[in-house]
Short mmCIF file of C-alpha atoms in Angstrom, two decimals:
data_model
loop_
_atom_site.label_atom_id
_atom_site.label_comp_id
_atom_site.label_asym_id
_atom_site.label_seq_id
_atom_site.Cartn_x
_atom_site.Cartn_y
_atom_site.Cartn_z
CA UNK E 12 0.00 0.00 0.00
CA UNK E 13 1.23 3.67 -1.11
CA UNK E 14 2.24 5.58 1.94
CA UNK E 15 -0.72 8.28 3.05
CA UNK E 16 -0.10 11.37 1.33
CA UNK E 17 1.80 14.45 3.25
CA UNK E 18 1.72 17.83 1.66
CA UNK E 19 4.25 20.68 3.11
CA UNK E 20 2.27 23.52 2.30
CA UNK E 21 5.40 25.55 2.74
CA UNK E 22 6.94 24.25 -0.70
CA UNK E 23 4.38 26.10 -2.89
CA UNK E 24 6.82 28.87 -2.02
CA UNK E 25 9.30 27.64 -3.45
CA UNK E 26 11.02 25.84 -6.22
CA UNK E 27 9.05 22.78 -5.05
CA UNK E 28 5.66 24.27 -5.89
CA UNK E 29 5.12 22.31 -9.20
CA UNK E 30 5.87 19.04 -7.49
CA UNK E 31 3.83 20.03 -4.44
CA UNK E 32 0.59 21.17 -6.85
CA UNK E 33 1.00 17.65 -7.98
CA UNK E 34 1.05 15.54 -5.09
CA UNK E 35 -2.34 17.89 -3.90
CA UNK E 36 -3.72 16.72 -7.23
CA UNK E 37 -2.92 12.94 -6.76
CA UNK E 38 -4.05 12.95 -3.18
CA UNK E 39 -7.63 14.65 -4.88
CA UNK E 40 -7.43 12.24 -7.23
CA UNK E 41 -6.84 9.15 -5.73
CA UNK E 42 -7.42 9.24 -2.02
CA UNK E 43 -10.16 12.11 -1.34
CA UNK E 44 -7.85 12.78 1.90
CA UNK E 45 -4.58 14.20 2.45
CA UNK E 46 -2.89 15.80 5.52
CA UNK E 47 -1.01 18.76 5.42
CA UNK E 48 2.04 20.52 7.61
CA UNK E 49 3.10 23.86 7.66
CA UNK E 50 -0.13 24.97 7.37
CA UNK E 51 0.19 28.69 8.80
CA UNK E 52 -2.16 27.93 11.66
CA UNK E 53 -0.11 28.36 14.86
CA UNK E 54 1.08 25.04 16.94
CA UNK E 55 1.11 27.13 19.91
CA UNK E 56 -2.80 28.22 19.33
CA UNK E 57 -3.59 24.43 18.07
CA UNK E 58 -2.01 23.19 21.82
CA UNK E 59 -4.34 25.64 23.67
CA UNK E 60 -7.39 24.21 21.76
CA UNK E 61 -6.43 21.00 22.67
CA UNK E 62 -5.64 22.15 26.07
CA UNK E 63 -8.79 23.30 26.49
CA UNK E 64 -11.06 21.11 24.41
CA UNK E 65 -9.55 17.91 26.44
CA UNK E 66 -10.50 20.00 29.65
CA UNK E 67 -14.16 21.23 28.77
CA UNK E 68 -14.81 17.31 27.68
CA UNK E 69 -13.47 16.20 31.35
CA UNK E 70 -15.27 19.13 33.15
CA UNK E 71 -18.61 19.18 31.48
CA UNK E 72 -19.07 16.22 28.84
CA UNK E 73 -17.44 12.68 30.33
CA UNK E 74 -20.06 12.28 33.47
CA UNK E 75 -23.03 12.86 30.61
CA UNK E 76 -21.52 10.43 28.60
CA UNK E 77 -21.06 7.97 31.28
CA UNK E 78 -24.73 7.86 31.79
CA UNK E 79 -25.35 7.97 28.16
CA UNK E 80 -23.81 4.48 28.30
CA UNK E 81 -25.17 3.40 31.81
CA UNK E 82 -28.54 3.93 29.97
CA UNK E 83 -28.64 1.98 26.78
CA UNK E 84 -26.34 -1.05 28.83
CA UNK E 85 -23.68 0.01 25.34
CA UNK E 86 -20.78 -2.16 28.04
CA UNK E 87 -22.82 -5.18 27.97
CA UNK E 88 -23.78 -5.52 24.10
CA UNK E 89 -23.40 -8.87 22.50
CA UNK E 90 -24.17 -7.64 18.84
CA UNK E 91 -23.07 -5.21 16.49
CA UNK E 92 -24.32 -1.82 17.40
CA UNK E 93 -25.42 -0.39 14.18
CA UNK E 94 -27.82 2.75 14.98
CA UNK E 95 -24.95 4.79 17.15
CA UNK E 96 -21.77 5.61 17.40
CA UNK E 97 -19.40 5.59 20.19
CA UNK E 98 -18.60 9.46 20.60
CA UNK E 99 -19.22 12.58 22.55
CA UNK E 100 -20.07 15.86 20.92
CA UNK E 101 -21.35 19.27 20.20
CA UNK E 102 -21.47 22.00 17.03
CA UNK E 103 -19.92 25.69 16.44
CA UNK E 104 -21.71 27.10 13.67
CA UNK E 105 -19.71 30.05 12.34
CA UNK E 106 -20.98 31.39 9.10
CA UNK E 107 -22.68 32.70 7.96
CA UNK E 108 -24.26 32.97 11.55
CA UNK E 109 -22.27 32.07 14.94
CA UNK E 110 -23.98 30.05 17.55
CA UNK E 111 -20.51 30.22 19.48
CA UNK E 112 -22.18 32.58 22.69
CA UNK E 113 -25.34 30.00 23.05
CA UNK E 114 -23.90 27.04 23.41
CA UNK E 115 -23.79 26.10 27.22
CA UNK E 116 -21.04 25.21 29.04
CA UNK E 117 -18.23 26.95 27.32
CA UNK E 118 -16.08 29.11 29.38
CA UNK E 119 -15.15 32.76 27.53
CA UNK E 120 -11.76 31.69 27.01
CA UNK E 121 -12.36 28.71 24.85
CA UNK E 122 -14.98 30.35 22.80
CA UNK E 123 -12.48 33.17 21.75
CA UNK E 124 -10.28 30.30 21.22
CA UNK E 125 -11.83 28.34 18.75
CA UNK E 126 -13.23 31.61 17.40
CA UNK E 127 -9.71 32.08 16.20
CA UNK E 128 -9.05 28.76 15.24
CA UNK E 129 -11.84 29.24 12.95
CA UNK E 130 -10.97 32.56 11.53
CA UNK E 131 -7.71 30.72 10.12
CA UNK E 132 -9.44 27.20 9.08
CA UNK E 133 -11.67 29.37 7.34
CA UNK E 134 -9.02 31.42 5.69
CA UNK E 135 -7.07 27.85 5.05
CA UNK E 136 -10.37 26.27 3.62
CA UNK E 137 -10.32 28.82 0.96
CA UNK E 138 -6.83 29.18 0.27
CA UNK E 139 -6.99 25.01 -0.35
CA UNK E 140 -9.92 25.40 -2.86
CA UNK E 141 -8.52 28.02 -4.97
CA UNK E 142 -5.67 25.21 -4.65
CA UNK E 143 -8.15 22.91 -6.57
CA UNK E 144 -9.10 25.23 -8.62
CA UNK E 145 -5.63 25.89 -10.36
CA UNK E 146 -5.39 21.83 -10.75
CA UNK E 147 -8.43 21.59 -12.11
CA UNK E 148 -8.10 24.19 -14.63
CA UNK E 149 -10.66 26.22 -13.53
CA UNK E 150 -10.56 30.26 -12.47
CA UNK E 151 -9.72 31.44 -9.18
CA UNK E 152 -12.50 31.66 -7.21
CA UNK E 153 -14.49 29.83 -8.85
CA UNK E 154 -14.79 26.86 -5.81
CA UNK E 155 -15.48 30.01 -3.36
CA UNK E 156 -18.08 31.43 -5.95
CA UNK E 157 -20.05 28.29 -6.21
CA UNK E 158 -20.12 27.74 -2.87
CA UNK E 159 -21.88 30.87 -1.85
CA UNK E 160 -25.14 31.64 -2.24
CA UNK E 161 -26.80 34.82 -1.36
CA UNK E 162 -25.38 34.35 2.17
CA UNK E 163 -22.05 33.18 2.17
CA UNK E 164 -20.69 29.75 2.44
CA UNK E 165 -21.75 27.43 5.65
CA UNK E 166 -19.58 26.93 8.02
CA UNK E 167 -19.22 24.92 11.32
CA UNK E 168 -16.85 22.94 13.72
CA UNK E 169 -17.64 19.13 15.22
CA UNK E 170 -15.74 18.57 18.56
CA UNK E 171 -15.87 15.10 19.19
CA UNK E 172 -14.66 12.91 21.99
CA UNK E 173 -14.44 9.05 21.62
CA UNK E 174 -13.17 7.90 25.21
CA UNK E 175 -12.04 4.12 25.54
CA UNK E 176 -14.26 1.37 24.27
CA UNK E 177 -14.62 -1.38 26.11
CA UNK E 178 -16.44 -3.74 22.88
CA UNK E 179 -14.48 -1.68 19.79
CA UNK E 180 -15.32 -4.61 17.56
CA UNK E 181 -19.14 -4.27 18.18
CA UNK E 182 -19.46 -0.33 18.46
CA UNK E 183 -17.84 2.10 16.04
CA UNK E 184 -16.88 5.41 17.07
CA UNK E 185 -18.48 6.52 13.79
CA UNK E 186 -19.95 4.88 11.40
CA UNK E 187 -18.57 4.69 7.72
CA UNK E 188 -19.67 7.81 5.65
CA UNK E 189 -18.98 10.03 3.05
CA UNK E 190 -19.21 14.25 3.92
CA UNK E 191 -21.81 15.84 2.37
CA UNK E 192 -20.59 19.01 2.40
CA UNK E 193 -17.27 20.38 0.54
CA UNK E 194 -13.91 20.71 2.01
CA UNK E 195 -13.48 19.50 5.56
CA UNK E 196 -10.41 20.18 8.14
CA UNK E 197 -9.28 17.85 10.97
CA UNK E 198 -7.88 18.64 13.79
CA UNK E 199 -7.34 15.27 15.29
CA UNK E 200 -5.90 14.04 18.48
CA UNK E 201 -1.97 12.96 17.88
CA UNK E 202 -1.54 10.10 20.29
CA UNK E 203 -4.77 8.17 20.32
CA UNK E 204 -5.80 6.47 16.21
CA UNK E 205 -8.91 5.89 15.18
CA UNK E 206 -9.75 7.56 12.04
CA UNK E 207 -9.54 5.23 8.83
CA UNK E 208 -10.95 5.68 4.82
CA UNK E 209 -11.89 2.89 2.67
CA UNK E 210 -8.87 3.06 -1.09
CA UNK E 211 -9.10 0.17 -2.83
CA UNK E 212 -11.11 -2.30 -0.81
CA UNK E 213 -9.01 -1.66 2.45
CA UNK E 214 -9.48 0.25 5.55
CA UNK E 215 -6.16 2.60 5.87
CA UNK E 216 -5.32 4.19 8.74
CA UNK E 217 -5.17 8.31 8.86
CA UNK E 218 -1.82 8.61 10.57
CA UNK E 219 -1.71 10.90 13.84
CA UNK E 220 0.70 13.49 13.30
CA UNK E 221 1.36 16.72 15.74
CA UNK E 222 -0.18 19.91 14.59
CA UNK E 223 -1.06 18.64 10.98
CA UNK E 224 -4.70 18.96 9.75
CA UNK E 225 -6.13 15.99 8.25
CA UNK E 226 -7.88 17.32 4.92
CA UNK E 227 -10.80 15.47 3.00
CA UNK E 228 -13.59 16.21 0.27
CA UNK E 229 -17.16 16.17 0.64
CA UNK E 230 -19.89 14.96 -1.96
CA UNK E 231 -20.27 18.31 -3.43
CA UNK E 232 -16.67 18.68 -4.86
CA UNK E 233 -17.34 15.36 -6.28
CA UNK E 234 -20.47 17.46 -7.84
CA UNK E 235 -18.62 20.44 -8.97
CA UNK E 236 -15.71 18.42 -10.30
CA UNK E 237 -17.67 16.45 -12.43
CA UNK E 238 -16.42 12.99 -10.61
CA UNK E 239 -12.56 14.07 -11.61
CA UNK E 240 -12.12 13.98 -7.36
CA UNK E 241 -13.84 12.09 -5.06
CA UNK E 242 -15.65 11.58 -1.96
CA UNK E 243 -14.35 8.86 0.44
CA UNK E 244 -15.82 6.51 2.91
CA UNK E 245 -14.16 6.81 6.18
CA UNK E 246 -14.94 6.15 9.77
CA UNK E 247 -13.13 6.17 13.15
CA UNK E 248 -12.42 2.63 15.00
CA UNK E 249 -13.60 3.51 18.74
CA UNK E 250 -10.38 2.21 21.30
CA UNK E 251 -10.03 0.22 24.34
CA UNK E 252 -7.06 2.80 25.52
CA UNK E 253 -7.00 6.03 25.58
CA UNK E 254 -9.45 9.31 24.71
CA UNK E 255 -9.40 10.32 21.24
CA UNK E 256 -10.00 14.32 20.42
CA UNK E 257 -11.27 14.98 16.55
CA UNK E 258 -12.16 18.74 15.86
CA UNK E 259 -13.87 18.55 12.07
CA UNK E 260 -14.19 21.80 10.25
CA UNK E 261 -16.86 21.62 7.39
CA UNK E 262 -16.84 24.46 4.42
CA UNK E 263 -19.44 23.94 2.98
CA UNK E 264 -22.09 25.54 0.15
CA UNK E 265 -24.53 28.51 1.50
CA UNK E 266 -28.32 26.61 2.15
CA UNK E 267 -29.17 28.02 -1.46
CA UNK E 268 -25.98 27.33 -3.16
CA UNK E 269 -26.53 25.92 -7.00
CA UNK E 270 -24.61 22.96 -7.21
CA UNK E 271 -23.77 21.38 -10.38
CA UNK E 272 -20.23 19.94 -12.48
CA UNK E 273 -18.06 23.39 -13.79
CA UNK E 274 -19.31 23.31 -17.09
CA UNK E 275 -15.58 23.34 -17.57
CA UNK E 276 -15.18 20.21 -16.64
CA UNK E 277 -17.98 18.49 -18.05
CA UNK E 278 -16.49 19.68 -21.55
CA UNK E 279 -13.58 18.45 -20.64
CA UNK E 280 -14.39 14.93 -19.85
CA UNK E 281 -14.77 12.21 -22.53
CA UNK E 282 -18.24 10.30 -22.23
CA UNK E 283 -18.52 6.97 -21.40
CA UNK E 284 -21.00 4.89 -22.46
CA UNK E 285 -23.96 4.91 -20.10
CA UNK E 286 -22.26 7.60 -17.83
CA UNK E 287 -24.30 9.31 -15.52
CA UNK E 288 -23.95 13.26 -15.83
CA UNK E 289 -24.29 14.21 -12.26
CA UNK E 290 -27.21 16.05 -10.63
CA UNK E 291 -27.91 20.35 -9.95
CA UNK E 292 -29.55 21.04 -7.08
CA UNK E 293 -30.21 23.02 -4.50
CA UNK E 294 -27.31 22.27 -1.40
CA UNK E 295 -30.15 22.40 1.37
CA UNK E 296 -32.25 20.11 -0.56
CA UNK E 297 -29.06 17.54 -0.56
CA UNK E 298 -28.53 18.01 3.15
CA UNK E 299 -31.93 16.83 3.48
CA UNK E 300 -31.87 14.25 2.63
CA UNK E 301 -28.06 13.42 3.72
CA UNK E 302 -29.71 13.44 7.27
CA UNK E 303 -31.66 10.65 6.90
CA UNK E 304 -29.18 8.86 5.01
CA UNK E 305 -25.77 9.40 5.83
CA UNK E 306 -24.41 5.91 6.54
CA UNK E 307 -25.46 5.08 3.22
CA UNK E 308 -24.15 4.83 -0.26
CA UNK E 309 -23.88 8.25 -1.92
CA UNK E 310 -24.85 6.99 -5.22
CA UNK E 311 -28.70 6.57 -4.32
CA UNK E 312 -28.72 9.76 -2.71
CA UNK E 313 -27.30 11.55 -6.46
CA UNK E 314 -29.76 8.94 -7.92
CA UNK E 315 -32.63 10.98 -6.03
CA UNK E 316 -31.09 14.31 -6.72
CA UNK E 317 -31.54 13.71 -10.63
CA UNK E 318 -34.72 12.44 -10.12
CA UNK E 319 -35.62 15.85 -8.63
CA UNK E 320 -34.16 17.86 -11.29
CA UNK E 321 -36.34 15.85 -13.78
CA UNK E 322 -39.35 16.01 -11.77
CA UNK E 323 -38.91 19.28 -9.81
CA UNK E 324 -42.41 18.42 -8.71
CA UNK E 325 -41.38 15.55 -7.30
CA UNK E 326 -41.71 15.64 -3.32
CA UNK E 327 -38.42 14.65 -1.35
CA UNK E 328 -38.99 11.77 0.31
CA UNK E 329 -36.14 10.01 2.51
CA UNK E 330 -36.20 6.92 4.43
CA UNK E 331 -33.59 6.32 7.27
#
């Protein structure tokens, strides 16, 4: 198996850029995930929201947890759990509107923490896509344009916790999925595994590294690029040892965003016999019906998309 791919964001500085622009596009290309170092975010800002995160999930979420557990006897199962997922969280939305002063529990330092940490994974999101953009031969912009509606681009943070498992093989921390949004950021816990994606029939292992962030592409840059990148399945592996931190960053589309392939692209790409062009649609209609069904296949879910744009009378109906 080809080693994960590693991109120094520092070398499109230099002489290395070409070579750098290339391993972006091969990680696009052929792993939907890639993890980058020498990002420009700050390690000394990424330790404090570590720091802080690991603290507010001791303080405020483990004991809730706990009796999450206690409840639904999760320590005794004999089966496969297959309707939850061994984790702890909560949401930041940030754009276009921040929820960041209702959510309860979070002491004023750590919300102008990760209100910061957001201001630059925003600023990194888009500096990535206009990445894409040159690879894929489109304008400058163009990633940022489709994505924003009449409001601006959506964008949000999952903290997640996924303390020690004592039946790993019956309970995943999260079930396999695709992202349904467009470019995601992970800021993942460097000592403790757990996050894998599905290349080539296997289940490979997203390395921990210190103060990288863990990149991957949602379903609607599969959209947009016509199929040329990809989503991936991927899902985290709960552990018997050890609590794993994973702070996901989604940039994704405005609620009314278009989406549909870059004409661009669609020009560009050779048809197949019996290829499927894929769907336009409206971004909250897609999220939808993501929410009832996320842990499955993302091909039904286009399926239903084009079936909407040939019937836009057709209702939306989803079944979990």
């Amino acid at each position: 198996m080809e080693s994960f791919p590693v991109i120094n964001i520092e070398n499109l500085n230099g002489e290395e850029r070409a070579i750098t622009m290339d391993k972006i596009k091969d990680a696009c290309e052929n792993w939907g995930f890639f993890e980058l170092v020498n990002h420009g975010i700050p390690p000394e800002l990424m330790d404090t929201v570590e720091r802080m995160t690991k603290g507010h999930y001791k303080k405020c979420m483990e004991q809730r947890f706990r009796e999450l557990v206690a409840s639904k006897g999760l320590e005794y199962v004999e089966t496969e759990v297959h309707d939850l997922d061994w984790e702890s969280t909560f949401h930041l939305k940030h754009l276009p509107v921040s929820n960041i002063y209702q959510i309860p529990d979070l002491d004023d330092d750590y919300r102008k923490v990760m209100k910061e940490f957001a201001v630059k994974l925003e600023k990194l999101a888009e500096e990535l896509m206009d990445l894409l953009c040159e690879n894929l031969g489109l304008e400058k912009g163009y990633l940022k344009k489709a994505f924003h509606g009449s409001k601006g681009p959506n964008f949000g943070t999952k903290v997640s916790n996924y303390p020690p498992c004592p039946k790993p093989d019956l309970i995943k921390g999260l079930r396999a999925h695709t992202d349904a949004g467009g470019i995601v950021l992970l800021f993942q816990d460097d000592k403790v595994s757990g996050l894998q994606l599905l290349k080539d029939s296997q289940w490979v292992d997203v390395p921990p590294m210190r103060h990288s962030i863990v990149v991957n592409l949602g379903d609607q840059i599969e959209v947009i690029t016509n199929g040329k990148y990809k989503s991936v399945l991927h899902r985290v592996v709960a552990q018997t040892d050890g609590n794993r931190m994973s702070i996901a960053s989604f940039y994704n589309p405005g609620s009314d965003a278009m989406i549909h392939p870059a004409p661009a692209l669609v020009e560009s790409k050779p048809k197949e016999a019996g290829e499927a062009a894929y769907p336009k649609f409206v971004f909250e209609d897609y999220m939808k019906l993501y929410a009832a069904l996320k842990f499955q296949a993302k091909e039904p879910r286009f399926q239903a998309m084009k079936a909407m744009e040939s019937s836009p009378s057709l209702e939306l109906i989803a079944t979990a």
